[in-house]
PDB file of C-alpha atoms in Angstrom:
ATOM      1  CA  MET A 331     187.960 111.120  69.765  1.00 47.00           C
ATOM      2  CA  LEU A 332     190.760 108.969  71.159  1.00 41.00           C
ATOM      3  CA  ASN A 333     188.024 105.852  71.360  1.00 45.00           C
ATOM      4  CA  LEU A 334     187.060 106.614  67.989  1.00 42.00           C
ATOM      5  CA  THR A 335     190.219 106.495  66.560  1.00 43.00           C
ATOM      6  CA  LEU A 336     191.089 103.041  68.688  1.00 41.00           C
ATOM      7  CA  ASN A 337     187.841 101.461  67.301  1.00 46.00           C
ATOM      8  CA  TYR A 338     188.986 102.611  63.576  1.00 42.00           C
ATOM      9  CA  LEU A 339     192.396 100.918  63.969  1.00 43.00           C
ATOM     10  CA  ASN A 340     190.726  97.853  65.455  1.00 48.00           C
ATOM     11  CA  MET A 341     188.126  97.723  62.565  1.00 47.00           C
ATOM     12  CA  LYS A 342     191.183  97.826  60.183  1.00 41.00           C
ATOM     13  CA  LYS A 343     193.305  95.178  62.249  1.00 42.00           C
ATOM     14  CA  LEU A 344     190.083  92.930  61.517  1.00 42.00           C
ATOM     15  CA  LEU A 345     189.771  94.089  57.929  1.00 38.00           C
ATOM     16  CA  VAL A 346     193.447  93.315  56.691  1.00 37.00           C
ATOM     17  CA  PHE A 347     193.348  89.885  59.255  1.00 34.00           C
ATOM     18  CA  TYR A 348     189.801  88.451  57.367  1.00 33.00           C
ATOM     19  CA  LEU A 349     191.501  89.702  53.521  1.00 30.00           C
ATOM     20  CA  ILE A 350     194.590  87.412  54.539  1.00 28.00           C
ATOM     21  CA  SER A 351     192.565  84.707  55.758  1.00 30.00           C
ATOM     22  CA  LEU A 352     190.918  84.612  52.500  1.00 28.00           C
ATOM     23  CA  PHE A 353     193.967  85.127  50.840  1.00 26.00           C
ATOM     24  CA  CYS A 354     195.613  81.576  52.841  1.00 26.00           C
ATOM     25  CA  ILE A 355     192.296  79.296  52.099  1.00 26.00           C
ATOM     26  CA  GLU A 356     192.617  80.413  48.078  1.00 26.00           C
ATOM     27  CA  THR A 357     195.932  79.590  47.872  1.00 23.00           C
ATOM     28  CA  SER A 358     196.352  76.451  50.251  1.00 25.00           C
ATOM     29  CA  GLY A 359     194.705  74.150  47.841  1.00 28.00           C
ATOM     30  CA  GLN A 360     192.752  72.598  50.751  1.00 31.00           C
ATOM     31  CA  ILE A 361     189.269  72.518  51.965  1.00 30.00           C
ATOM     32  CA  ASN A 362     188.673  71.353  55.487  1.00 32.00           C
ATOM     33  CA  ASN A 363     192.202  69.552  55.559  1.00 34.00           C
ATOM     34  CA  LYS A 364     191.631  67.901  52.135  1.00 41.00           C
ATOM     35  CA  SER A 365     188.667  65.985  53.431  1.00 44.00           C
ATOM     36  CA  TYR A 366     188.114  64.360  49.966  1.00 51.00           C
ATOM     37  CA  SER A 367     192.234  62.787  50.070  1.00 60.00           C
ATOM     38  CA  LEU A 368     191.990  59.113  47.960  1.00 75.00           C
ATOM     39  CA  ASN A 369     195.852  59.495  48.319  1.00 67.00           C
ATOM     40  CA  ASN A 370     197.270  55.719  48.504  1.00 67.00           C
ATOM     41  CA  LYS A 371     193.691  54.334  48.105  1.00 87.00           C
ATOM     42  CA  ILE A 372     193.108  50.951  46.907  1.00 91.00           C
ATOM     43  CA  MET A 373     191.113  50.222  43.853  1.00 92.00           C
ATOM     44  CA  TYR A 374     190.315  47.087  41.666  1.00 93.00           C
ATOM     45  CA  CYS A 375     190.311  46.489  37.932  1.00 91.00           C
ATOM     46  CA  GLY A 376     187.298  44.378  37.596  1.00 86.00           C
ATOM     47  CA  LEU A 377     184.915  46.785  39.759  1.00 88.00           C
ATOM     48  CA  VAL A 378     182.900  49.939  39.732  1.00 88.00           C
ATOM     49  CA  ASN A 379     184.843  51.516  42.692  1.00 89.00           C
ATOM     50  CA  SER A 380     182.555  54.116  43.912  1.00 87.00           C
ATOM     51  CA  VAL A 381     183.767  57.037  46.617  1.00 87.00           C
ATOM     52  CA  SER A 382     182.585  60.311  47.567  1.00 85.00           C
ATOM     53  CA  ILE A 383     184.416  63.441  46.754  1.00 85.00           C
ATOM     54  CA  LYS A 384     182.652  66.374  48.636  1.00 78.00           C
ATOM     55  CA  PRO A 385     185.212  68.828  49.854  1.00 74.00           C
ATOM     56  CA  ASN A 386     182.731  70.753  52.897  1.00 73.00           C
ATOM     57  CA  GLY A 387     182.222  74.074  52.359  1.00 76.00           C
ATOM     58  CA  THR A 388     182.255  73.861  48.283  1.00 83.00           C
ATOM     59  CA  ALA A 389     179.175  73.312  45.864  1.00 85.00           C
ATOM     60  CA  GLN A 390     179.538  70.142  43.881  1.00 85.00           C
ATOM     61  CA  LYS A 391     179.183  72.155  41.078  1.00 89.00           C
ATOM     62  CA  ASP A 392     182.260  74.034  41.889  1.00 92.00           C
ATOM     63  CA  ILE A 393     184.545  71.129  42.197  1.00 90.00           C
ATOM     64  CA  ALA A 394     186.106  69.487  38.958  1.00 93.00           C
ATOM     65  CA  VAL A 395     187.690  65.972  38.873  1.00 94.00           C
ATOM     66  CA  GLY A 396     190.172  64.920  36.475  1.00 96.00           C
ATOM     67  CA  ALA A 397     191.559  61.129  36.358  1.00 96.00           C
ATOM     68  CA  SER A 398     194.623  59.635  34.328  1.00 97.00           C
ATOM     69  CA  GLY A 399     196.310  55.921  34.483  1.00 97.00           C
ATOM     70  CA  ALA A 400     195.548  52.356  34.722  1.00 97.00           C
ATOM     71  CA  GLY A 401     192.954  52.897  32.043  1.00 97.00           C
ATOM     72  CA  VAL A 402     190.531  54.649  33.887  1.00 97.00           C
ATOM     73  CA  SER A 403     187.322  56.254  33.343  1.00 96.00           C
ATOM     74  CA  PHE A 404     184.776  57.557  35.639  1.00 96.00           C
ATOM     75  CA  ARG A 405     181.318  59.199  35.965  1.00 94.00           C
ATOM     76  CA  SER A 406     179.354  61.154  38.895  1.00 91.00           C
ATOM     77  CA  ASP A 407     176.275  61.623  40.438  1.00 88.00           C
ATOM     78  CA  GLU A 408     174.426  65.182  41.571  1.00 80.00           C
ATOM     79  CA  ASP A 409     175.548  63.854  44.940  1.00 81.00           C
ATOM     80  CA  GLY A 410     179.532  63.928  44.354  1.00 85.00           C
ATOM     81  CA  VAL A 411     179.873  60.159  43.955  1.00 88.00           C
ATOM     82  CA  TYR A 412     182.082  59.367  41.496  1.00 91.00           C
ATOM     83  CA  SER A 413     182.579  55.493  40.271  1.00 91.00           C
ATOM     84  CA  PHE A 414     185.694  54.816  38.899  1.00 93.00           C
ATOM     85  CA  VAL A 415     186.185  51.897  36.483  1.00 93.00           C
ATOM     86  CA  PHE A 416     189.897  50.842  35.612  1.00 95.00           C
ATOM     87  CA  SER A 417     190.923  48.823  32.381  1.00 94.00           C
ATOM     88  CA  GLU A 418     194.380  48.011  33.649  1.00 95.00           C
ATOM     89  CA  THR A 419     196.233  47.458  36.978  1.00 97.00           C
ATOM     90  CA  GLY A 420     199.036  49.966  38.347  1.00 97.00           C
ATOM     91  CA  ASP A 421     198.343  53.428  39.671  1.00 97.00           C
ATOM     92  CA  SER A 422     196.130  56.196  38.521  1.00 96.00           C
ATOM     93  CA  TYR A 423     196.349  59.860  39.500  1.00 96.00           C
ATOM     94  CA  VAL A 424     193.191  62.030  40.404  1.00 94.00           C
ATOM     95  CA  THR A 425     192.989  65.613  40.136  1.00 93.00           C
ATOM     96  CA  ILE A 426     190.051  67.596  42.169  1.00 91.00           C
ATOM     97  CA  SER A 427     189.972  71.163  41.424  1.00 92.00           C
ATOM     98  CA  LYS A 428     187.847  74.054  42.697  1.00 91.00           C
ATOM     99  CA  ARG A 429     185.942  77.181  40.434  1.00 92.00           C
ATOM    100  CA  GLY A 430     187.926  80.261  41.359  1.00 90.00           C
ATOM    101  CA  LYS A 431     187.530  83.965  39.846  1.00 90.00           C
ATOM    102  CA  ASN A 432     190.130  82.744  36.941  1.00 92.00           C
ATOM    103  CA  GLY A 433     188.359  79.161  36.400  1.00 94.00           C
ATOM    104  CA  PHE A 434     189.478  75.958  37.944  1.00 94.00           C
ATOM    105  CA  LYS A 435     192.618  75.547  40.301  1.00 92.00           C
ATOM    106  CA  PRO A 436     194.005  72.066  41.362  1.00 91.00           C
ATOM    107  CA  LEU A 437     193.667  71.770  45.145  1.00 86.00           C
ATOM    108  CA  GLY A 438     197.210  70.532  45.776  1.00 87.00           C
ATOM    109  CA  PRO A 439     198.804  67.522  43.865  1.00 91.00           C
ATOM    110  CA  PRO A 440     197.102  64.448  42.462  1.00 92.00           C
ATOM    111  CA  ASP A 441     196.118  61.863  44.417  1.00 91.00           C
ATOM    112  CA  THR A 442     197.081  58.601  43.540  1.00 93.00           C
ATOM    113  CA  ILE A 443     195.482  55.178  43.541  1.00 93.00           C
ATOM    114  CA  HIS A 444     196.788  51.792  43.166  1.00 95.00           C
ATOM    115  CA  VAL A 445     195.213  49.936  41.121  1.00 96.00           C
ATOM    116  CA  GLN A 446     195.157  45.931  41.826  1.00 95.00           C
ATOM    117  CA  LYS A 447     193.817  43.005  39.879  1.00 92.00           C
ATOM    118  CA  LEU A 448     190.206  41.807  41.374  1.00 89.00           C
ATOM    119  CA  PRO A 449     191.220  38.844  43.851  1.00 91.00           C
ATOM    120  CA  ARG A 450     189.718  35.606  42.653  1.00 92.00           C
ATOM    121  CA  PRO A 451     186.163  35.162  43.986  1.00 95.00           C
ATOM    122  CA  SER A 452     185.119  32.215  46.695  1.00 96.00           C
ATOM    123  CA  LEU A 453     182.995  29.398  45.554  1.00 96.00           C
ATOM    124  CA  VAL A 454     180.069  28.966  47.680  1.00 95.00           C
ATOM    125  CA  LEU A 455     178.421  25.309  47.185  1.00 94.00           C
ATOM    126  CA  SER A 456     174.488  25.567  49.189  1.00 84.00           C
ATOM    127  CA  GLY A 457     175.887  28.111  51.776  1.00 86.00           C
ATOM    128  CA  LYS A 458     179.026  26.476  52.552  1.00 89.00           C
ATOM    129  CA  ILE A 459     182.150  28.992  51.299  1.00 92.00           C
ATOM    130  CA  GLU A 460     184.964  27.245  49.470  1.00 90.00           C
ATOM    131  CA  PRO A 461     184.952  24.198  51.472  1.00 92.00           C
ATOM    132  CA  SER A 462     188.367  21.937  50.689  1.00 91.00           C
ATOM    133  CA  GLY A 463     186.827  18.986  50.721  1.00 93.00           C
ATOM    134  CA  LEU A 464     183.175  17.600  51.191  1.00 95.00           C
ATOM    135  CA  THR A 465     182.047  13.803  52.142  1.00 93.00           C
ATOM    136  CA  LYS A 466     179.845  12.063  49.639  1.00 89.00           C
ATOM    137  CA  ALA A 467     176.778  12.427  51.807  1.00 91.00           C
ATOM    138  CA  GLU A 468     177.807  16.071  51.746  1.00 95.00           C
ATOM    139  CA  PHE A 469     178.276  16.356  47.998  1.00 94.00           C
ATOM    140  CA  SER A 470     175.036  14.204  47.186  1.00 91.00           C
ATOM    141  CA  GLN A 471     172.929  17.032  49.241  1.00 93.00           C
ATOM    142  CA  LEU A 472     174.320  19.942  46.924  1.00 95.00           C
ATOM    143  CA  ASP A 473     171.465  22.147  45.198  1.00 94.00           C
ATOM    144  CA  SER A 474     173.244  24.691  43.842  1.00 95.00           C
ATOM    145  CA  LEU A 475     176.603  27.696  43.580  1.00 95.00           C
ATOM    146  CA  SER A 476     177.325  30.792  43.201  1.00 95.00           C
ATOM    147  CA  ILE A 477     180.670  32.595  43.615  1.00 95.00           C
ATOM    148  CA  GLU A 478     181.233  35.712  45.969  1.00 93.00           C
ATOM    149  CA  LEU A 479     183.814  38.152  46.858  1.00 92.00           C
ATOM    150  CA  THR A 480     183.801  40.637  50.009  1.00 89.00           C
ATOM    151  CA  ILE A 481     186.280  43.914  50.156  1.00 85.00           C
ATOM    152  CA  ASN A 482     186.148  46.307  52.759  1.00 76.00           C
ATOM    153  CA  THR A 483     182.844  44.602  54.235  1.00 77.00           C
ATOM    154  CA  MET A 484     181.370  45.127  50.842  1.00 81.00           C
ATOM    155  CA  LYS A 485     179.720  41.860  49.496  1.00 86.00           C
ATOM    156  CA  ILE A 486     180.111  41.235  45.827  1.00 88.00           C
ATOM    157  CA  ASN A 487     178.210  38.910  43.604  1.00 83.00           C
ATOM    158  CA  PHE A 488     178.899  37.790  40.238  1.00 91.00           C
ATOM    159  CA  LYS A 489     175.965  36.630  37.229  1.00 94.00           C
ATOM    160  CA  ILE A 490     177.361  32.962  36.632  1.00 96.00           C
ATOM    161  CA  LEU A 491     176.982  32.068  32.922  1.00 97.00           C
ATOM    162  CA  SER A 492     177.824  28.433  33.057  1.00 97.00           C
ATOM    163  CA  VAL A 493     179.853  25.711  35.039  1.00 97.00           C
ATOM    164  CA  ILE A 494     181.929  22.306  34.110  1.00 98.00           C
ATOM    165  CA  ILE A 495     181.322  19.947  36.540  1.00 98.00           C
ATOM    166  CA  SER A 496     184.498  17.188  36.245  1.00 98.00           C
ATOM    167  CA  GLY A 497     186.026  14.110  38.046  1.00 97.00           C
ATOM    168  CA  THR A 498     185.578  10.476  38.660  1.00 95.00           C
ATOM    169  CA  ASP A 499     183.125   8.078  40.045  1.00 93.00           C
ATOM    170  CA  ASN A 500     184.075   5.074  42.031  1.00 92.00           C
ATOM    171  CA  GLN A 501     184.355   3.004  38.604  1.00 92.00           C
ATOM    172  CA  GLY A 502     186.646   4.865  37.750  1.00 94.00           C
ATOM    173  CA  SER A 503     184.692   6.879  34.985  1.00 95.00           C
ATOM    174  CA  VAL A 504     185.490  10.233  33.872  1.00 96.00           C
ATOM    175  CA  PHE A 505     182.488  12.685  34.409  1.00 97.00           C
ATOM    176  CA  ASN A 506     182.375  16.017  32.353  1.00 98.00           C
ATOM    177  CA  TYR A 507     179.570  17.959  32.468  1.00 98.00           C
ATOM    178  CA  PRO A 508     178.284  21.515  31.361  1.00 98.00           C
ATOM    179  CA  GLN A 509     175.332  23.437  32.547  1.00 97.00           C
ATOM    180  CA  SER A 510     174.429  26.794  32.116  1.00 96.00           C
ATOM    181  CA  THR A 511     172.195  26.818  35.734  1.00 94.00           C
ATOM    182  CA  ILE A 512     173.749  27.526  38.876  1.00 95.00           C
ATOM    183  CA  HIS A 513     171.183  24.886  40.183  1.00 96.00           C
ATOM    184  CA  PHE A 514     173.093  21.090  39.773  1.00 96.00           C
ATOM    185  CA  GLU A 515     171.103  19.321  37.231  1.00 97.00           C
ATOM    186  CA  GLU A 516     170.201  15.351  37.854  1.00 97.00           C
ATOM    187  CA  PRO A 517     173.164  13.906  36.087  1.00 97.00           C
ATOM    188  CA  VAL A 518     175.600  15.933  38.519  1.00 97.00           C
ATOM    189  CA  LYS A 519     173.735  15.090  41.807  1.00 95.00           C
ATOM    190  CA  LYS A 520     173.632  11.611  40.454  1.00 96.00           C
ATOM    191  CA  PHE A 521     177.547  11.973  40.038  1.00 97.00           C
ATOM    192  CA  PHE A 522     177.900  13.206  43.502  1.00 96.00           C
ATOM    193  CA  ARG A 523     176.456  10.280  44.915  1.00 94.00           C
ATOM    194  CA  VAL A 524     178.956   8.001  42.997  1.00 95.00           C
ATOM    195  CA  ALA A 525     181.983   9.876  43.335  1.00 95.00           C
ATOM    196  CA  LYS A 526     185.226   8.188  44.411  1.00 93.00           C
ATOM    197  CA  VAL A 527     186.350   8.975  47.479  1.00 94.00           C
ATOM    198  CA  SER A 528     189.895  10.377  47.933  1.00 94.00           C
ATOM    199  CA  SER A 529     189.219  11.822  44.072  1.00 96.00           C
ATOM    200  CA  GLU A 530     188.815  15.538  43.477  1.00 97.00           C
ATOM    201  CA  ILE A 531     185.684  17.127  41.836  1.00 97.00           C
ATOM    202  CA  ARG A 532     186.869  20.205  39.375  1.00 97.00           C
ATOM    203  CA  PHE A 533     184.605  23.252  39.251  1.00 97.00           C
ATOM    204  CA  GLU A 534     185.011  25.449  36.335  1.00 98.00           C
ATOM    205  CA  VAL A 535     182.657  28.768  36.664  1.00 97.00           C
ATOM    206  CA  ILE A 536     182.572  31.133  33.614  1.00 97.00           C
ATOM    207  CA  PHE A 537     181.009  34.678  35.036  1.00 96.00           C
ATOM    208  CA  ILE A 538     181.016  38.278  34.507  1.00 94.00           C
ATOM    209  CA  THR A 539     182.480  41.014  36.788  1.00 90.00           C
ATOM    210  CA  PRO A 540     180.487  43.867  38.057  1.00 86.00           C
ATOM    211  CA  ASP A 541     182.102  46.324  34.955  1.00 84.00           C
ATOM    212  CA  GLY A 542     180.401  43.473  32.246  1.00 87.00           C
ATOM    213  CA  LYS A 543     184.176  41.353  31.363  1.00 88.00           C
ATOM    214  CA  LYS A 544     183.759  37.483  30.919  1.00 93.00           C
ATOM    215  CA  LYS A 545     186.093  35.949  33.400  1.00 93.00           C
ATOM    216  CA  ASN A 546     186.692  32.159  34.395  1.00 94.00           C
ATOM    217  CA  SER A 547     187.884  30.624  37.530  1.00 96.00           C
ATOM    218  CA  LYS A 548     188.751  26.702  38.748  1.00 96.00           C
ATOM    219  CA  TYR A 549     188.093  25.277  41.726  1.00 97.00           C
ATOM    220  CA  ILE A 550     189.124  22.037  43.297  1.00 97.00           C
ATOM    221  CA  LEU A 551     187.182  19.679  45.830  1.00 96.00           C
ATOM    222  CA  LYS A 552     188.199  16.535  47.337  1.00 96.00           C
ATOM    223  CA  VAL A 553     185.947  14.087  47.966  1.00 96.00           C
ATOM    224  CA  ILE A 554     186.397  12.689  51.890  1.00 92.00           C
TER     225      ILE A 554
END
């Protein structure tokens, strides 16, 4: 009889502990120590910023995400990858909520995302990443250009719409040539061969950012 009473009491203790545990998990605002945290993360205006929000142990359909600030818009896929786009710099606030018996409940306070201006992409000339200068012989061997940017090991390429190449030749004549291809056209190649030593060659590149906006960037290279 004594053993049965002890077993009954132990079972009651286990049941109470289990219910308390459930209550703490539900009210803590965390799932597995908030493994989805975005707090203080840096994102960029001009990029499609993708981040995975997958609180462990919770089905994706039971998670709701809200965001405000910095002109944010976002979408998600079935695997919990959210793509954020910002039209302004500044701070954006992301709230993650979990479905409960009475609807969705925020899992703690909003996380803060610091939205920064997209850094200036680097000019790449026939594989050379933004050199400060090139010799006339090196200029004469150039075939094409591109612009690229690396953020957190992610390499970003941009679609170039047009390029304006300008400078001075060895006779003092001003050269100014627009083209709509990344491969240098014959007039540009000819200019490279006769560019004045110690002069500067300017590249104005008009391109499309990954979020679809038109931008331009200027680069200056020395003829050495």
